[in-house]
Coordinates of C-alpha atoms and ligand atoms in Angstrom, one line a residue:
M26 CA 0.0 0.0 0.0
R27 CA 1.4 3.4 -0.9
K28 CA 2.4 5.9 1.8
K29 CA 0.0 8.6 2.8
I30 CA 1.9 11.8 3.4
V31 CA 1.0 15.3 4.6
A32 CA 3.9 17.8 4.2
G33 CA 3.8 21.3 5.5
N34 CA 5.6 23.9 3.4
W35 CA 6.3 26.9 5.6
K36 CA 7.9 28.8 2.7
M37 CA 9.8 32.0 3.9
N38 CA 7.8 32.5 7.1
K39 CA 8.4 32.7 10.9
T40 CA 11.2 34.1 13.0
A41 CA 13.1 31.7 15.3
D42 CA 10.8 32.3 18.3
E43 CA 7.7 31.9 16.1
A44 CA 9.1 28.7 14.5
Q45 CA 9.9 27.2 17.9
A46 CA 6.4 28.0 19.1
L47 CA 4.7 26.6 16.0
L48 CA 6.8 23.4 16.1
S49 CA 6.0 22.7 19.7
E50 CA 2.3 23.4 19.1
I51 CA 2.3 21.0 16.2
V52 CA 4.2 18.3 18.1
N53 CA 1.9 18.6 21.1
L54 CA -1.2 18.4 19.0
I55 CA 0.1 15.4 17.1
K56 CA 0.8 13.6 20.4
E57 CA -2.6 14.5 21.7
E58 CA -4.8 14.1 18.7
A59 CA -3.1 12.5 15.8
S60 CA -0.7 9.9 17.1
S61 CA -3.1 7.3 16.0
A62 CA -2.6 8.5 12.5
T63 CA 0.5 6.3 12.4
E64 CA 0.0 5.4 8.8
V65 CA 0.2 9.0 7.8
T66 CA 3.8 10.4 7.5
V67 CA 4.0 14.0 8.4
V68 CA 6.8 16.1 6.9
L69 CA 7.6 19.5 8.3
C70 CA 9.5 21.8 5.8
P71 CA 10.5 24.9 7.6
P72 CA 13.0 27.4 6.3
S73 CA 16.5 25.8 6.2
L74 CA 17.7 27.9 9.2
Y75 CA 15.2 26.0 11.4
L76 CA 15.8 22.4 10.1
T77 CA 17.8 21.3 13.2
M78 CA 15.4 23.0 15.5
A79 CA 12.6 21.1 13.9
Q80 CA 14.5 17.8 14.1
Q81 CA 15.0 18.3 17.8
Q82 CA 11.3 19.1 18.3
V83 CA 10.0 16.1 16.4
A84 CA 12.5 13.6 17.8
T85 CA 10.0 12.2 20.2
V86 CA 7.2 11.7 17.7
G87 CA 7.3 8.6 15.6
N88 CA 5.6 9.5 12.3
V89 CA 7.1 13.0 11.8
S90 CA 10.0 13.8 9.5
V91 CA 11.7 17.0 8.5
G92 CA 12.2 18.2 5.0
A93 CA 14.0 21.1 3.2
Q94 CA 12.2 23.3 0.7
N95 CA 15.0 23.1 -1.9
C96 CA 18.5 22.0 -2.6
H97 CA 21.2 22.9 -5.1
E98 CA 22.0 20.4 -7.9
K99 CA 25.8 20.5 -7.2
A100 CA 27.3 18.8 -4.1
S101 CA 29.5 21.8 -3.2
G102 CA 31.3 24.8 -4.6
A103 CA 31.1 28.6 -5.2
Y104 CA 27.3 29.0 -5.1
T105 CA 26.8 31.6 -2.5
G106 CA 23.6 31.3 -0.5
E107 CA 22.8 27.8 -1.6
I108 CA 22.4 24.5 0.3
S109 CA 23.3 21.1 -1.2
A110 CA 21.9 17.6 -0.8
P111 CA 25.0 16.3 0.9
M112 CA 24.7 19.1 3.5
L113 CA 21.1 18.1 4.1
K114 CA 22.0 14.5 4.4
S115 CA 24.8 15.4 6.8
I116 CA 22.3 16.7 9.4
G117 CA 19.9 13.8 8.9
I118 CA 17.3 15.4 6.7
E119 CA 15.0 12.9 4.9
Y120 CA 12.9 14.9 2.4
V121 CA 13.4 17.8 0.1
I122 CA 10.7 19.7 -1.9
L123 CA 11.9 20.2 -5.5
G124 CA 10.4 22.1 -8.3
H125 CA 7.9 24.1 -6.3
S126 CA 6.1 26.5 -8.7
E127 CA 7.5 29.5 -6.7
R128 CA 11.0 28.2 -7.4
R129 CA 10.2 27.7 -11.1
Q130 CA 8.7 31.1 -11.3
Y131 CA 11.0 33.3 -9.2
F132 CA 14.3 31.4 -9.6
D133 CA 13.8 30.1 -13.2
E134 CA 14.1 26.5 -12.3
S135 CA 13.8 24.4 -15.5
N136 CA 12.8 20.8 -15.9
T137 CA 16.4 20.0 -16.9
Q138 CA 17.8 21.7 -13.8
L139 CA 15.2 19.9 -11.7
A140 CA 16.3 16.6 -13.1
E141 CA 19.8 17.3 -11.8
K142 CA 18.4 18.3 -8.4
V143 CA 16.4 15.1 -8.2
N144 CA 19.6 13.1 -9.0
S145 CA 21.5 14.9 -6.3
A146 CA 18.8 14.4 -3.7
L147 CA 18.5 10.7 -4.5
E148 CA 22.2 10.1 -4.6
N149 CA 22.2 11.5 -1.0
G150 CA 19.4 9.4 0.2
L151 CA 16.8 12.2 0.3
T152 CA 13.2 11.7 -0.8
P153 CA 12.3 14.3 -3.3
I154 CA 8.8 15.7 -3.1
F155 CA 8.7 16.7 -6.8
C156 CA 6.2 19.4 -7.6
C157 CA 4.4 19.8 -10.9
G158 CA 1.3 21.8 -12.0
E159 CA -0.1 24.0 -14.6
S160 CA -1.0 27.8 -14.8
R161 CA -4.5 29.1 -14.9
D162 CA -4.0 30.1 -18.5
L163 CA -3.0 26.6 -19.5
R164 CA -5.9 25.1 -17.5
E165 CA -8.3 27.3 -19.4
N166 CA -6.8 27.3 -22.9
G167 CA -4.3 24.5 -23.4
D168 CA -3.2 20.9 -23.0
Y169 CA -2.7 21.2 -19.2
I170 CA -2.5 17.5 -18.7
G171 CA 0.2 17.1 -21.3
F172 CA 2.1 20.0 -19.8
V173 CA 2.2 18.4 -16.3
K174 CA 3.0 15.0 -17.8
D175 CA 5.9 16.6 -19.6
Q176 CA 7.2 18.1 -16.3
I177 CA 7.3 14.6 -14.9
T178 CA 8.8 13.1 -18.1
D179 CA 11.6 15.7 -18.3
S180 CA 12.6 15.7 -14.7
L181 CA 12.0 12.1 -13.5
F182 CA 11.8 9.6 -16.4
H183 CA 15.5 9.3 -16.7
L184 CA 15.5 7.6 -13.4
S185 CA 15.9 3.8 -13.0
P186 CA 12.7 2.1 -11.7
E187 CA 14.4 1.6 -8.3
S188 CA 15.3 5.3 -8.0
F189 CA 11.9 6.5 -9.3
S190 CA 10.2 4.4 -6.6
K191 CA 11.8 6.7 -4.0
V192 CA 10.2 9.8 -5.4
V193 CA 7.0 11.5 -4.1
V194 CA 5.0 13.5 -6.6
A195 CA 3.0 16.6 -5.6
Y196 CA 0.5 17.9 -8.1
E197 CA 0.1 21.6 -7.4
P198 CA -2.0 23.6 -9.9
I199 CA -0.4 27.1 -9.8
W200 CA -3.8 28.7 -9.9
A201 CA -4.6 27.1 -6.6
I202 CA -1.5 27.9 -4.7
G203 CA -2.0 30.5 -2.0
T204 CA -5.1 31.8 -3.9
G205 CA -7.9 30.1 -1.9
L206 CA -9.0 28.6 -5.2
T207 CA -8.7 24.9 -4.4
A208 CA -9.0 22.4 -7.2
S209 CA -12.2 20.5 -6.8
S210 CA -11.8 16.9 -5.6
A211 CA -12.9 15.8 -9.1
Q212 CA -10.2 18.0 -10.8
A213 CA -7.6 16.7 -8.4
Q214 CA -8.6 13.1 -8.9
D215 CA -8.7 13.4 -12.7
M216 CA -5.1 14.8 -12.8
H217 CA -3.8 12.3 -10.2
F218 CA -5.3 9.5 -12.2
E219 CA -3.7 10.7 -15.4
L220 CA -0.3 11.1 -13.7
R221 CA -0.5 7.6 -12.3
R222 CA -1.3 6.3 -15.7
H223 CA 1.6 8.2 -17.2
I224 CA 3.9 6.8 -14.6
A225 CA 2.6 3.3 -15.3
G226 CA 3.4 3.8 -19.0
Q227 CA 7.0 4.3 -18.1
Y228 CA 7.6 2.1 -15.1
G229 CA 4.7 -0.3 -15.1
D230 CA 1.6 -0.6 -13.0
E231 CA 3.2 -1.9 -9.8
I232 CA 5.5 1.1 -9.4
A233 CA 2.7 3.5 -10.4
Q234 CA 0.4 2.0 -7.8
E235 CA 3.1 2.5 -5.1
T236 CA 3.9 6.1 -6.0
S237 CA 2.5 8.6 -3.5
I238 CA 0.9 11.5 -5.4
L239 CA 0.0 14.5 -3.1
Y240 CA -2.3 17.3 -3.8
G241 CA -1.3 20.9 -3.1
G242 CA -3.1 24.2 -3.6
S243 CA -5.1 25.9 -0.9
A244 CA -5.8 22.6 0.8
N245 CA -7.0 23.3 4.3
A246 CA -8.9 22.1 7.4
Q247 CA -12.2 22.5 5.6
N248 CA -11.5 20.8 2.2
A249 CA -8.8 18.2 3.0
A250 CA -11.1 15.3 3.9
E251 CA -12.9 15.5 0.6
L252 CA -9.7 15.8 -1.4
F253 CA -7.9 13.0 0.4
A254 CA -11.0 10.7 0.0
Q255 CA -10.2 10.5 -3.8
P256 CA -8.6 7.2 -4.7
D257 CA -5.5 8.6 -6.3
V258 CA -4.9 11.4 -3.8
D259 CA -2.4 10.2 -1.3
G260 CA -2.2 13.2 1.0
G261 CA -1.2 16.8 0.6
L262 CA 1.5 19.4 0.3
I263 CA 0.2 22.2 2.5
G264 CA 1.3 25.8 2.5
G265 CA -0.8 28.4 4.3
A266 CA -2.7 25.9 6.5
S267 CA 0.6 24.4 7.7
L268 CA 1.3 27.7 9.6
K269 CA -1.6 27.2 11.9
A270 CA -1.1 24.2 14.1
P271 CA -4.8 23.2 14.7
D272 CA -5.6 23.5 11.0
F273 CA -2.5 21.5 10.0
I274 CA -3.4 18.7 12.5
T275 CA -7.0 18.6 11.1
V276 CA -5.4 18.2 7.6
V277 CA -3.2 15.4 9.0
K278 CA -6.1 13.6 10.5
A279 CA -8.1 13.9 7.3
A280 CA -5.4 11.8 5.6
Q281 CA -6.0 8.9 8.1
Ligands
PEP57 C1 2.4 25.2 -1.4 O1 3.1 26.2 -1.2 O2 2.9 24.1 -1.7 C2 1.0 25.3 -1.3 C3 0.2 24.3 -1.6 O3 0.5 26.5 -0.7 P1 -1.0 26.8 -0.2 O4 -1.5 25.6 0.5 O5 -0.9 28.0 0.6 O6 -1.8 27.0 -1.5

């Protein structure tokens, strides 16, 4: 059975004190309310500065991991301000979000560059949470399913079946991220179904059925249960709602 995952993407939010407070609130709520959600893996992705803090806070909770929001494709070198996969590995990080639409948009990350980042993450034992998704214009006027399939083909399909099996996919329609415009559960299911079929075409049905495909885009405490009830939706990548502990825990419980 494929893994259910709820990952919280904090983006560039929270000072150190605020991060500490949010982390302890999340950890306490998980212990009190969601520790029975053992089959759901929770991944907290704070800004890199707080990764170690987050690891210390979640150390006593079984089903919670810590992830980074990005890594560089090179292992080391003159890339001021960047963080590499070996560095993340060296502090025991398990997950890394790659290809978030904000990175694609503001930092010009291409499918080719993302393929290199995926390679580096996997070489260092990190699980990539690979983001893909179409713009509103494409959804309304173009081959949006083909576009998202191409993102996956271009950045992931060079992987061996064994390596691909370690990747988590996150479908995040750009028009739904941070806008309050959630994809309907039917829209999410349709795309996830198409993506799973696309993966099956490359790697076979068994691997496709084992691939966790998360939904992201204004998922929250109100709509998560309906989204996660879809057969091909295996959890969520949560932005805004991951910054409010009670909301985030409700989303985690919805994935049970
Ligand atoms: C995200 O940043 O990955 C995201 C899904 O954000 P939000 O939930 O705020 O739309």
